[in-house]
């Protein structure tokens, strides 16, 4: 008897237990719209293409609640291909069916009132009724004839976190700019979510725990939409509505997706490389050699550091700032003159500092292209190691500091391809610049300067949050003096008029950029 009871209980347990099934998937059978609520009059969340796959969350009458492309909304069943074994659609049918002999008119005496519904209208397969019935509906007798399902239900909340089964949205993301129209991608006023990718095949877990079951596996080309950050985990969704948790450190977040969500962008950069620095002096009527007319230069090692901070502003704009510092320093040898065999053994260091305010305009194309306007302040300092030791500094080169305001622009294309981005910038200094040279080694009086600074960068996405960068920077400064060198200057100019000069720096460096 006991064995019989045990067998029956075990059998019932096997019959009652069923392995967890995968979420039901459907595909759009035509171009359609995803609505924020079950009704065509509700705001449009997304436009969907034919064949686009989505995950079914709930079924209600002729409407399906689905998740697709990181968004949740409602779509009519008629717009998707349903599995053949799908349960029968709940009909908005009458409580009392048609009977033979019953009049085709309703109202007083069977003569007045609206026509009886027939065909598709009787089964609820036609257009969705308005979310709220008109006041005249009670007078027509519809309330008596229609079943409970015809009673208008309260519309679902437009999405501030549309579902109870989803985490809260927008935890660490900036609000995007939905237009709120029926054609927009954010008509439901739902906070925009940034997009991310993974560097390699990565499991996405059902719970924020690597020991939980995997919901799906994300590939490097899988678009992941960020919903919520939870400690070191991030809840993400893919285009088909699959969702789960992944370690935040494994995500490569796109700061400014084309036309999509944007969030604060902070990055730090460090590079090493080499530079070729040269200085030229021209003095009309002077000798053909130092100190009147010559070009001297040397190669040097480079260390470049920098960082930037950008905040999204409204729908297309960015505001922020940038700080960069570059140090060039000779390691071996010294400055070699290309004329008269002049050579010094003294080294030098060149400090280049830039602080800029930045305003960007997002072109919102597939390349993520952003144009920037930049207003900054430039400071550079050329320092000779043994400036007062003329046995080493045989050219009597002065230390020199140039500073002044700069104006310029930049163009960034962060997604030229999935892994490659480029950037170019141009800044000029034409007014307000000042020049300071070592006292008693001046090239002239009344110094002034104009400069142009060009930069080009290449970025390769190496790891999530980490890029490899290669940059080329050119700095050209033109110096002029309103008068000849003062009598106290030991430079020894012999020209008949004031000197002029130029400084040129070419720098190539490679390093790492890390996004915070």
Short mmCIF file of C-alpha atoms in Angstrom, two decimals:
data_model
loop_
_atom_site.label_atom_id
_atom_site.label_comp_id
_atom_site.label_asym_id
_atom_site.label_seq_id
_atom_site.Cartn_x
_atom_site.Cartn_y
_atom_site.Cartn_z
CA UNK A 1 0.00 0.00 0.00
CA UNK A 2 2.78 2.39 0.90
CA UNK A 3 4.60 1.72 -2.35
CA UNK A 4 1.37 2.40 -4.26
CA UNK A 5 0.98 5.79 -2.55
CA UNK A 6 4.60 6.69 -3.26
CA UNK A 7 4.20 5.70 -6.91
CA UNK A 8 1.01 7.73 -7.34
CA UNK A 9 2.58 10.82 -5.72
CA UNK A 10 5.68 10.51 -7.91
CA UNK A 11 3.56 10.11 -11.03
CA UNK A 12 1.49 13.16 -10.20
CA UNK A 13 4.69 15.14 -9.56
CA UNK A 14 6.10 14.18 -12.96
CA UNK A 15 2.87 15.11 -14.69
CA UNK A 16 2.60 18.41 -12.84
CA UNK A 17 6.21 19.38 -13.40
CA UNK A 18 7.27 20.78 -16.72
CA UNK A 19 10.69 22.19 -17.61
CA UNK A 20 10.88 25.95 -17.92
CA UNK A 21 10.10 26.97 -21.45
CA UNK A 22 11.66 29.74 -23.43
CA UNK A 23 9.77 32.96 -23.85
CA UNK A 24 7.43 32.86 -26.83
CA UNK A 25 8.76 34.65 -29.90
CA UNK A 26 6.73 36.12 -32.76
CA UNK A 27 7.65 38.04 -35.90
CA UNK A 28 6.00 41.05 -37.47
CA UNK A 29 4.34 40.05 -40.74
CA UNK A 30 4.36 43.63 -42.04
CA UNK A 31 5.66 47.07 -41.20
CA UNK A 32 3.77 48.23 -38.13
CA UNK A 33 3.92 50.28 -34.97
CA UNK A 34 4.50 49.42 -31.33
CA UNK A 35 2.07 51.29 -29.08
CA UNK A 36 2.54 52.28 -25.46
CA UNK A 37 -0.93 50.94 -24.61
CA UNK A 38 -3.42 48.51 -26.12
CA UNK A 39 -5.06 50.85 -28.59
CA UNK A 40 -4.20 52.57 -31.86
CA UNK A 41 -4.88 55.95 -30.29
CA UNK A 42 -2.08 55.56 -27.76
CA UNK A 43 1.42 57.02 -28.41
CA UNK A 44 3.77 55.17 -30.73
CA UNK A 45 6.88 53.75 -29.07
CA UNK A 46 8.67 52.29 -32.10
CA UNK A 47 8.24 51.55 -35.78
CA UNK A 48 8.81 47.89 -36.59
CA UNK A 49 9.86 46.31 -39.87
CA UNK A 50 8.40 43.18 -41.40
CA UNK A 51 10.17 40.10 -40.09
CA UNK A 52 11.35 41.77 -36.89
CA UNK A 53 11.33 39.31 -34.00
CA UNK A 54 9.99 40.11 -30.54
CA UNK A 55 9.26 38.42 -27.22
CA UNK A 56 5.67 38.04 -26.02
CA UNK A 57 5.11 39.16 -22.43
CA UNK A 58 1.31 38.98 -22.22
CA UNK A 59 -1.83 38.45 -24.31
CA UNK A 60 -5.00 40.45 -23.95
CA UNK A 61 -7.79 40.13 -26.45
CA UNK A 62 -6.52 41.00 -29.87
CA UNK A 63 -3.44 42.68 -28.43
CA UNK A 64 -0.03 41.33 -27.50
CA UNK A 65 2.33 42.90 -25.02
CA UNK A 66 5.85 42.46 -26.41
CA UNK A 67 9.43 43.48 -25.79
CA UNK A 68 11.57 44.45 -28.79
CA UNK A 69 14.70 46.53 -29.35
CA UNK A 70 14.92 47.31 -25.67
CA UNK A 71 11.38 48.71 -25.51
CA UNK A 72 8.08 47.32 -24.21
CA UNK A 73 4.71 47.99 -25.81
CA UNK A 74 1.56 46.62 -27.43
CA UNK A 75 0.95 45.35 -30.95
CA UNK A 76 -2.19 43.89 -32.62
CA UNK A 77 -2.13 40.13 -33.09
CA UNK A 78 -3.03 40.59 -36.74
CA UNK A 79 0.35 42.27 -37.30
CA UNK A 80 2.40 39.24 -36.22
CA UNK A 81 2.72 35.60 -37.22
CA UNK A 82 1.42 33.59 -34.28
CA UNK A 83 2.29 29.93 -33.61
CA UNK A 84 -0.36 27.55 -34.95
CA UNK A 85 -1.04 26.15 -31.47
CA UNK A 86 -1.68 29.57 -29.93
CA UNK A 87 -4.71 29.78 -27.67
CA UNK A 88 -7.86 31.18 -29.15
CA UNK A 89 -8.10 34.93 -29.17
CA UNK A 90 -10.45 36.25 -26.54
CA UNK A 91 -13.37 37.67 -28.43
CA UNK A 92 -15.34 40.74 -27.51
CA UNK A 93 -18.54 38.79 -28.16
CA UNK A 94 -22.16 39.19 -27.11
CA UNK A 95 -23.60 37.56 -24.04
CA UNK A 96 -26.70 36.63 -26.10
CA UNK A 97 -25.98 35.26 -29.59
CA UNK A 98 -28.09 35.94 -32.65
CA UNK A 99 -31.20 33.74 -32.84
CA UNK A 100 -33.49 33.00 -35.72
CA UNK A 101 -36.33 35.42 -36.00
CA UNK A 102 -34.62 38.14 -34.02
CA UNK A 103 -34.83 41.58 -35.59
CA UNK A 104 -31.77 43.07 -37.19
CA UNK A 105 -32.46 46.44 -35.54
CA UNK A 106 -32.19 47.42 -31.91
CA UNK A 107 -33.93 50.19 -30.09
CA UNK A 108 -37.48 51.04 -29.13
CA UNK A 109 -39.85 48.67 -30.80
CA UNK A 110 -37.05 47.10 -32.72
CA UNK A 111 -37.04 49.97 -35.20
CA UNK A 112 -34.59 52.56 -33.95
CA UNK A 113 -31.01 52.45 -32.77
CA UNK A 114 -27.83 51.28 -34.41
CA UNK A 115 -27.46 48.31 -36.68
CA UNK A 116 -26.60 44.99 -35.16
CA UNK A 117 -22.94 44.15 -35.48
CA UNK A 118 -22.24 41.43 -37.97
CA UNK A 119 -19.21 39.64 -39.34
CA UNK A 120 -15.82 40.76 -38.10
CA UNK A 121 -17.39 43.49 -36.03
CA UNK A 122 -19.36 40.98 -34.06
CA UNK A 123 -16.30 38.97 -33.14
CA UNK A 124 -14.14 41.91 -32.16
CA UNK A 125 -11.73 41.34 -35.06
CA UNK A 126 -12.17 44.81 -36.42
CA UNK A 127 -10.65 48.04 -35.32
CA UNK A 128 -9.94 48.51 -31.65
CA UNK A 129 -12.74 50.38 -29.86
CA UNK A 130 -11.89 53.68 -28.27
CA UNK A 131 -10.29 53.48 -24.84
CA UNK A 132 -13.36 55.21 -23.39
CA UNK A 133 -16.90 54.63 -24.76
CA UNK A 134 -18.89 57.60 -25.92
CA UNK A 135 -21.63 58.88 -23.65
CA UNK A 136 -24.24 57.77 -26.17
CA UNK A 137 -23.28 54.10 -25.89
CA UNK A 138 -25.45 53.55 -22.83
CA UNK A 139 -28.49 54.87 -24.62
CA UNK A 140 -28.04 52.45 -27.48
CA UNK A 141 -28.34 49.38 -25.29
CA UNK A 142 -24.83 48.11 -26.02
CA UNK A 143 -24.20 47.62 -22.33
CA UNK A 144 -26.98 45.08 -22.10
CA UNK A 145 -26.00 43.14 -25.17
CA UNK A 146 -22.28 43.07 -24.79
CA UNK A 147 -20.43 40.67 -22.50
CA UNK A 148 -18.17 41.62 -19.65
CA UNK A 149 -15.18 41.76 -21.93
CA UNK A 150 -16.74 44.70 -23.74
CA UNK A 151 -16.49 46.86 -20.67
CA UNK A 152 -13.74 49.36 -21.33
CA UNK A 153 -10.70 48.73 -19.20
CA UNK A 154 -8.44 51.34 -17.75
CA UNK A 155 -5.56 51.94 -20.15
CA UNK A 156 -2.18 50.67 -19.08
CA UNK A 157 0.16 53.33 -17.78
CA UNK A 158 2.31 54.79 -20.51
CA UNK A 159 5.52 53.79 -19.76
CA UNK A 160 7.47 55.09 -17.01
CA UNK A 161 8.49 51.54 -16.31
CA UNK A 162 5.68 49.91 -18.22
CA UNK A 163 5.63 46.59 -16.44
CA UNK A 164 5.82 45.16 -13.00
CA UNK A 165 7.95 42.35 -14.37
CA UNK A 166 10.70 44.70 -15.51
CA UNK A 167 13.28 46.66 -13.50
CA UNK A 168 12.92 50.40 -13.19
CA UNK A 169 14.39 52.25 -16.09
CA UNK A 170 16.77 55.13 -16.45
CA UNK A 171 18.82 54.44 -13.33
CA UNK A 172 22.04 55.96 -14.62
CA UNK A 173 21.03 57.23 -18.01
CA UNK A 174 20.22 60.69 -19.20
CA UNK A 175 16.78 61.32 -20.59
CA UNK A 176 16.63 61.28 -24.33
CA UNK A 177 14.63 63.66 -26.36
CA UNK A 178 11.52 61.94 -27.67
CA UNK A 179 9.35 64.10 -29.83
CA UNK A 180 6.16 62.61 -28.56
CA UNK A 181 4.52 62.36 -31.97
CA UNK A 182 3.07 59.25 -33.55
CA UNK A 183 6.07 58.82 -35.78
CA UNK A 184 8.73 59.24 -33.19
CA UNK A 185 10.81 56.57 -31.64
CA UNK A 186 9.93 57.68 -28.14
CA UNK A 187 6.32 58.71 -28.42
CA UNK A 188 5.48 57.10 -25.09
CA UNK A 189 7.79 59.48 -23.24
CA UNK A 190 9.77 56.50 -21.97
CA UNK A 191 13.32 57.33 -20.88
CA UNK A 192 15.83 56.52 -23.59
CA UNK A 193 18.34 53.79 -22.95
CA UNK A 194 21.93 53.62 -24.14
CA UNK A 195 23.15 50.85 -26.39
CA UNK A 196 26.11 48.58 -25.65
CA UNK A 197 28.07 45.66 -27.08
CA UNK A 198 30.31 42.96 -25.70
CA UNK A 199 33.83 42.20 -26.90
CA UNK A 200 33.22 38.44 -27.22
CA UNK A 201 30.43 35.88 -26.78
CA UNK A 202 29.04 36.54 -23.30
CA UNK A 203 26.23 34.78 -21.40
CA UNK A 204 23.38 36.98 -20.21
CA UNK A 205 21.97 35.60 -16.96
CA UNK A 206 18.40 35.50 -15.64
CA UNK A 207 19.58 36.85 -12.28
CA UNK A 208 22.51 39.08 -11.24
CA UNK A 209 24.50 35.95 -10.44
CA UNK A 210 26.87 34.05 -12.71
CA UNK A 211 25.55 30.80 -11.21
CA UNK A 212 22.03 31.43 -12.46
CA UNK A 213 20.73 30.10 -15.77
CA UNK A 214 21.68 31.96 -18.94
CA UNK A 215 18.83 33.78 -20.66
CA UNK A 216 20.76 34.04 -23.93
CA UNK A 217 24.28 34.55 -25.25
CA UNK A 218 25.26 37.95 -26.61
CA UNK A 219 27.68 38.09 -29.53
CA UNK A 220 29.98 41.06 -30.32
CA UNK A 221 27.52 42.27 -32.94
CA UNK A 222 24.46 41.92 -30.67
CA UNK A 223 22.90 45.28 -29.84
CA UNK A 224 22.18 45.40 -26.11
CA UNK A 225 19.89 48.03 -24.64
CA UNK A 226 20.64 49.09 -21.08
CA UNK A 227 17.64 49.10 -18.75
CA UNK A 228 19.08 49.30 -15.24
CA UNK A 229 22.37 49.12 -13.37
CA UNK A 230 22.34 47.05 -10.21
CA UNK A 231 25.67 47.13 -8.41
CA UNK A 232 28.26 45.55 -10.66
CA UNK A 233 25.54 44.06 -12.87
CA UNK A 234 23.53 45.65 -15.68
CA UNK A 235 20.11 44.52 -16.90
CA UNK A 236 20.06 44.50 -20.72
CA UNK A 237 17.74 43.53 -23.57
CA UNK A 238 18.44 42.61 -27.17
CA UNK A 239 16.52 43.47 -30.33
CA UNK A 240 14.27 40.43 -29.97
CA UNK A 241 13.28 41.27 -26.41
CA UNK A 242 15.44 38.69 -24.63
CA UNK A 243 16.60 40.14 -21.33
CA UNK A 244 18.95 39.39 -18.47
CA UNK A 245 21.93 40.50 -16.41
CA UNK A 246 25.57 40.92 -17.44
CA UNK A 247 28.61 42.23 -15.59
CA UNK A 248 28.91 45.96 -16.29
CA UNK A 249 32.66 45.56 -16.86
CA UNK A 250 31.95 43.39 -19.91
CA UNK A 251 29.90 46.08 -21.65
CA UNK A 252 31.20 48.57 -24.18
CA UNK A 253 28.65 51.35 -23.86
CA UNK A 254 28.10 53.70 -26.78
CA UNK A 255 27.97 57.17 -25.33
CA UNK A 256 26.08 58.70 -28.22
CA UNK A 257 24.23 56.32 -30.40
CA UNK A 258 22.92 57.77 -33.64
CA UNK A 259 19.60 59.37 -32.90
CA UNK A 260 19.41 57.34 -29.73
CA UNK A 261 20.00 57.51 -26.02
CA UNK A 262 22.86 59.51 -24.62
CA UNK A 263 24.48 59.66 -21.24
CA UNK A 264 27.32 61.52 -19.57
CA UNK A 265 30.69 60.72 -21.17
CA UNK A 266 33.96 60.82 -19.23
CA UNK A 267 37.26 59.52 -20.56
CA UNK A 268 40.91 59.59 -19.52
CA UNK A 269 43.80 59.26 -21.99
CA UNK A 270 47.48 58.46 -21.77
CA UNK A 271 49.95 58.13 -24.67
CA UNK A 272 53.66 57.85 -25.31
CA UNK A 273 55.51 58.61 -28.53
CA UNK A 274 58.08 60.84 -30.07
CA UNK A 275 58.22 64.37 -31.43
CA UNK A 276 60.41 66.44 -33.71
CA UNK A 277 60.76 70.01 -32.46
CA UNK A 278 62.44 72.75 -34.48
CA UNK A 279 62.99 76.50 -34.17
CA UNK A 280 63.86 78.99 -36.87
CA UNK A 281 65.03 82.62 -36.64
CA UNK A 282 65.28 85.12 -39.49
CA UNK A 283 66.93 88.54 -39.14
CA UNK A 284 67.03 90.81 -42.22
CA UNK A 285 70.49 92.26 -42.82
CA UNK A 286 72.11 89.91 -40.33
CA UNK A 287 74.71 87.22 -40.72
CA UNK A 288 73.88 83.93 -42.40
CA UNK A 289 74.44 81.94 -39.22
CA UNK A 290 73.61 81.97 -35.54
CA UNK A 291 72.12 84.03 -34.04
CA UNK A 292 70.62 85.93 -36.99
CA UNK A 293 69.54 83.19 -39.41
CA UNK A 294 69.38 79.54 -38.52
CA UNK A 295 67.15 76.48 -38.03
CA UNK A 296 67.77 74.16 -35.10
CA UNK A 297 65.87 71.06 -34.05
CA UNK A 298 65.93 67.74 -32.28
CA UNK A 299 63.80 64.67 -31.73
CA UNK A 300 62.38 63.96 -28.29
CA UNK A 301 60.32 61.46 -26.31
CA UNK A 302 56.68 62.38 -25.67
CA UNK A 303 54.28 61.77 -22.81
CA UNK A 304 50.73 62.96 -23.40
CA UNK A 305 47.90 62.95 -20.85
CA UNK A 306 44.34 64.16 -21.18
CA UNK A 307 40.73 63.88 -20.15
CA UNK A 308 37.32 65.11 -21.20
CA UNK A 309 33.85 65.41 -19.72
CA UNK A 310 30.70 65.77 -21.83
CA UNK A 311 27.04 66.09 -20.82
CA UNK A 312 24.08 65.71 -23.20
CA UNK A 313 21.99 68.86 -23.52
CA UNK A 314 18.54 68.66 -25.06
CA UNK A 315 18.17 66.35 -28.03
CA UNK A 316 21.27 66.91 -30.15
CA UNK A 317 23.73 68.93 -28.11
CA UNK A 318 26.70 68.20 -25.87
CA UNK A 319 28.39 70.52 -23.39
CA UNK A 320 31.62 69.92 -21.53
CA UNK A 321 35.31 70.50 -21.33
CA UNK A 322 38.71 69.06 -22.15
CA UNK A 323 42.12 69.21 -20.53
CA UNK A 324 45.34 68.03 -22.20
CA UNK A 325 49.01 68.10 -21.28
CA UNK A 326 51.98 67.05 -23.41
CA UNK A 327 55.62 66.81 -22.38
CA UNK A 328 58.41 66.49 -24.96
CA UNK A 329 61.90 65.93 -23.63
CA UNK A 330 65.23 65.09 -25.23
CA UNK A 331 66.77 61.88 -23.89
CA UNK A 332 70.02 61.73 -25.82
CA UNK A 333 72.08 64.31 -27.72
CA UNK A 334 70.82 67.84 -28.11
CA UNK A 335 69.78 70.47 -30.59
CA UNK A 336 71.45 70.28 -33.97
CA UNK A 337 71.67 73.26 -36.28
CA UNK A 338 71.24 72.62 -40.02
CA UNK A 339 73.48 75.59 -40.89
CA UNK A 340 77.15 76.24 -40.19
CA UNK A 341 77.55 72.91 -38.41
CA UNK A 342 76.26 74.28 -35.14
CA UNK A 343 75.53 71.70 -32.49
CA UNK A 344 74.80 71.98 -28.83
CA UNK A 345 74.82 69.23 -26.28
CA UNK A 346 72.20 70.77 -24.05
CA UNK A 347 68.78 69.21 -23.98
CA UNK A 348 65.37 70.80 -23.66
CA UNK A 349 61.85 70.13 -22.46
CA UNK A 350 58.68 71.35 -24.11
CA UNK A 351 55.47 71.65 -22.09
CA UNK A 352 52.17 71.99 -23.95
CA UNK A 353 48.99 72.65 -21.97
CA UNK A 354 45.41 73.18 -23.27
CA UNK A 355 42.17 73.85 -21.42
CA UNK A 356 39.01 74.01 -23.56
CA UNK A 357 35.28 74.50 -23.19
CA UNK A 358 33.46 72.31 -25.71
CA UNK A 359 30.04 72.45 -27.33
CA UNK A 360 28.96 69.60 -29.61
CA UNK A 361 26.17 69.03 -32.13
CA UNK A 362 25.11 65.42 -32.70
CA UNK A 363 24.44 64.76 -36.40
CA UNK A 364 22.64 61.56 -35.36
CA UNK A 365 23.74 59.39 -38.25
CA UNK A 366 24.83 55.77 -38.23
CA UNK A 367 28.48 56.79 -37.69
CA UNK A 368 27.70 58.69 -34.48
CA UNK A 369 29.22 61.83 -36.02
CA UNK A 370 29.48 64.87 -33.75
CA UNK A 371 30.80 68.33 -34.62
CA UNK A 372 32.41 70.37 -31.83
CA UNK A 373 33.14 74.06 -31.34
CA UNK A 374 36.01 74.75 -28.94
CA UNK A 375 37.05 77.82 -26.99
CA UNK A 376 40.22 77.36 -25.00
CA UNK A 377 43.41 78.64 -23.50
CA UNK A 378 46.83 77.46 -24.69
CA UNK A 379 50.10 77.54 -22.77
CA UNK A 380 53.43 76.18 -23.98
CA UNK A 381 56.87 76.47 -22.48
CA UNK A 382 60.16 75.72 -24.23
CA UNK A 383 62.85 75.26 -21.59
CA UNK A 384 66.56 74.85 -22.41
CA UNK A 385 68.32 72.67 -19.85
CA UNK A 386 71.49 74.83 -19.55
CA UNK A 387 70.16 78.12 -20.78
CA UNK A 388 72.83 80.27 -19.08
CA UNK A 389 75.78 77.90 -19.75
CA UNK A 390 77.03 79.16 -23.11
CA UNK A 391 79.57 76.36 -23.38
CA UNK A 392 76.66 74.01 -23.79
CA UNK A 393 74.03 76.41 -25.07
CA UNK A 394 76.30 77.70 -27.82
CA UNK A 395 73.39 79.12 -29.81
CA UNK A 396 72.32 81.12 -26.75
CA UNK A 397 68.76 79.85 -27.18
CA UNK A 398 66.34 81.54 -24.78
CA UNK A 399 63.64 79.87 -22.75
CA UNK A 400 60.31 80.85 -24.21
CA UNK A 401 56.69 80.88 -22.98
CA UNK A 402 53.75 81.46 -25.33
CA UNK A 403 50.17 81.66 -24.13
CA UNK A 404 46.83 82.94 -25.31
CA UNK A 405 43.20 82.15 -26.15
CA UNK A 406 42.36 79.66 -28.90
CA UNK A 407 39.29 79.12 -31.07
CA UNK A 408 38.61 76.03 -33.11
CA UNK A 409 36.53 73.00 -33.92
CA UNK A 410 36.65 69.25 -34.16
CA UNK A 411 34.82 66.44 -35.90
CA UNK A 412 34.47 63.05 -34.23
CA UNK A 413 33.31 59.90 -36.03
CA UNK A 414 33.35 57.29 -33.25
CA UNK A 415 31.76 54.51 -35.32
CA UNK A 416 33.38 54.68 -38.73
CA UNK A 417 33.16 50.90 -38.40
CA UNK A 418 32.06 48.87 -35.39
CA UNK A 419 35.59 48.91 -33.93
CA UNK A 420 37.23 51.95 -35.51
CA UNK A 421 36.70 55.65 -34.95
CA UNK A 422 38.49 58.79 -36.11
CA UNK A 423 38.72 62.41 -35.01
CA UNK A 424 40.23 65.59 -36.43
CA UNK A 425 40.62 69.03 -34.84
CA UNK A 426 41.89 72.48 -35.76
CA UNK A 427 42.50 75.38 -33.38
CA UNK A 428 44.00 78.80 -33.99
CA UNK A 429 45.48 81.53 -31.80
CA UNK A 430 45.33 84.88 -33.58
CA UNK A 431 44.62 87.51 -30.93
CA UNK A 432 45.64 88.11 -27.35
CA UNK A 433 48.79 85.96 -27.44
CA UNK A 434 51.82 86.86 -25.34
CA UNK A 435 55.49 85.84 -25.69
CA UNK A 436 58.05 85.81 -22.91
CA UNK A 437 61.75 85.02 -23.43
CA UNK A 438 64.64 84.67 -21.01
CA UNK A 439 65.76 88.09 -19.82
CA UNK A 440 68.91 89.28 -21.61
CA UNK A 441 68.44 86.65 -24.32
CA UNK A 442 65.57 88.33 -26.15
CA UNK A 443 65.31 88.27 -29.96
CA UNK A 444 63.55 91.64 -30.02
CA UNK A 445 61.11 93.96 -28.32
CA UNK A 446 57.32 93.94 -28.59
CA UNK A 447 56.96 90.20 -29.24
CA UNK A 448 53.76 88.73 -30.62
CA UNK A 449 52.62 85.32 -31.80
CA UNK A 450 50.06 83.56 -33.96
CA UNK A 451 49.62 79.81 -34.01
CA UNK A 452 47.70 76.94 -35.56
CA UNK A 453 47.24 73.54 -33.92
CA UNK A 454 46.07 70.50 -35.88
CA UNK A 455 45.31 67.05 -34.53
CA UNK A 456 44.17 63.76 -36.04
CA UNK A 457 43.33 60.63 -34.08
CA UNK A 458 42.58 56.99 -34.79
CA UNK A 459 40.73 54.83 -32.25
CA UNK A 460 40.39 51.06 -32.07
CA UNK A 461 37.95 49.47 -29.64
CA UNK A 462 40.11 47.02 -27.76
CA UNK A 463 38.11 46.11 -24.68
CA UNK A 464 34.91 47.32 -23.04
CA UNK A 465 35.59 50.85 -21.80
CA UNK A 466 39.11 50.77 -23.21
CA UNK A 467 40.35 51.98 -26.63
CA UNK A 468 43.73 52.03 -28.32
CA UNK A 469 44.48 55.48 -29.72
CA UNK A 470 47.06 56.72 -32.20
CA UNK A 471 47.34 60.48 -32.73
CA UNK A 472 49.27 62.94 -34.82
CA UNK A 473 49.62 66.54 -33.59
CA UNK A 474 51.13 69.50 -35.38
CA UNK A 475 51.79 72.84 -33.72
CA UNK A 476 53.07 75.80 -35.75
CA UNK A 477 53.76 79.18 -34.15
CA UNK A 478 54.85 82.34 -35.97
CA UNK A 479 56.78 84.88 -33.90
CA UNK A 480 57.28 88.55 -34.68
CA UNK A 481 58.99 91.46 -32.93
CA UNK A 482 58.18 95.12 -33.35
CA UNK A 483 61.73 96.26 -32.60
CA UNK A 484 65.32 95.06 -32.59
CA UNK A 485 66.79 93.23 -29.63
CA UNK A 486 67.51 95.49 -26.64
CA UNK A 487 71.09 96.48 -25.94
CA UNK A 488 71.14 94.23 -22.87
CA UNK A 489 70.43 91.09 -24.91
CA UNK A 490 73.37 88.71 -25.26
CA UNK A 491 71.89 87.07 -28.33
CA UNK A 492 74.16 89.22 -30.48
CA UNK A 493 71.87 90.00 -33.41
CA UNK A 494 73.58 92.07 -36.14
CA UNK A 495 70.59 92.62 -38.45
CA UNK A 496 69.32 95.99 -39.62
CA UNK A 497 65.71 95.31 -38.55
CA UNK A 498 63.70 93.25 -36.13
CA UNK A 499 63.88 89.49 -36.17
CA UNK A 500 61.08 87.03 -36.76
CA UNK A 501 60.87 83.34 -36.09
CA UNK A 502 58.78 80.19 -35.98
CA UNK A 503 58.43 77.09 -33.87
CA UNK A 504 57.30 73.78 -35.31
CA UNK A 505 56.42 70.58 -33.49
CA UNK A 506 55.35 67.25 -35.04
CA UNK A 507 54.24 64.60 -32.54
CA UNK A 508 53.17 61.00 -33.07
CA UNK A 509 51.94 59.03 -30.06
CA UNK A 510 50.08 55.84 -29.20
CA UNK A 511 48.25 54.98 -26.01
CA UNK A 512 45.08 54.02 -24.16
CA UNK A 513 41.79 55.81 -23.56
CA UNK A 514 39.62 54.61 -20.68
CA UNK A 515 35.94 55.50 -20.39
CA UNK A 516 34.58 55.97 -16.87
#
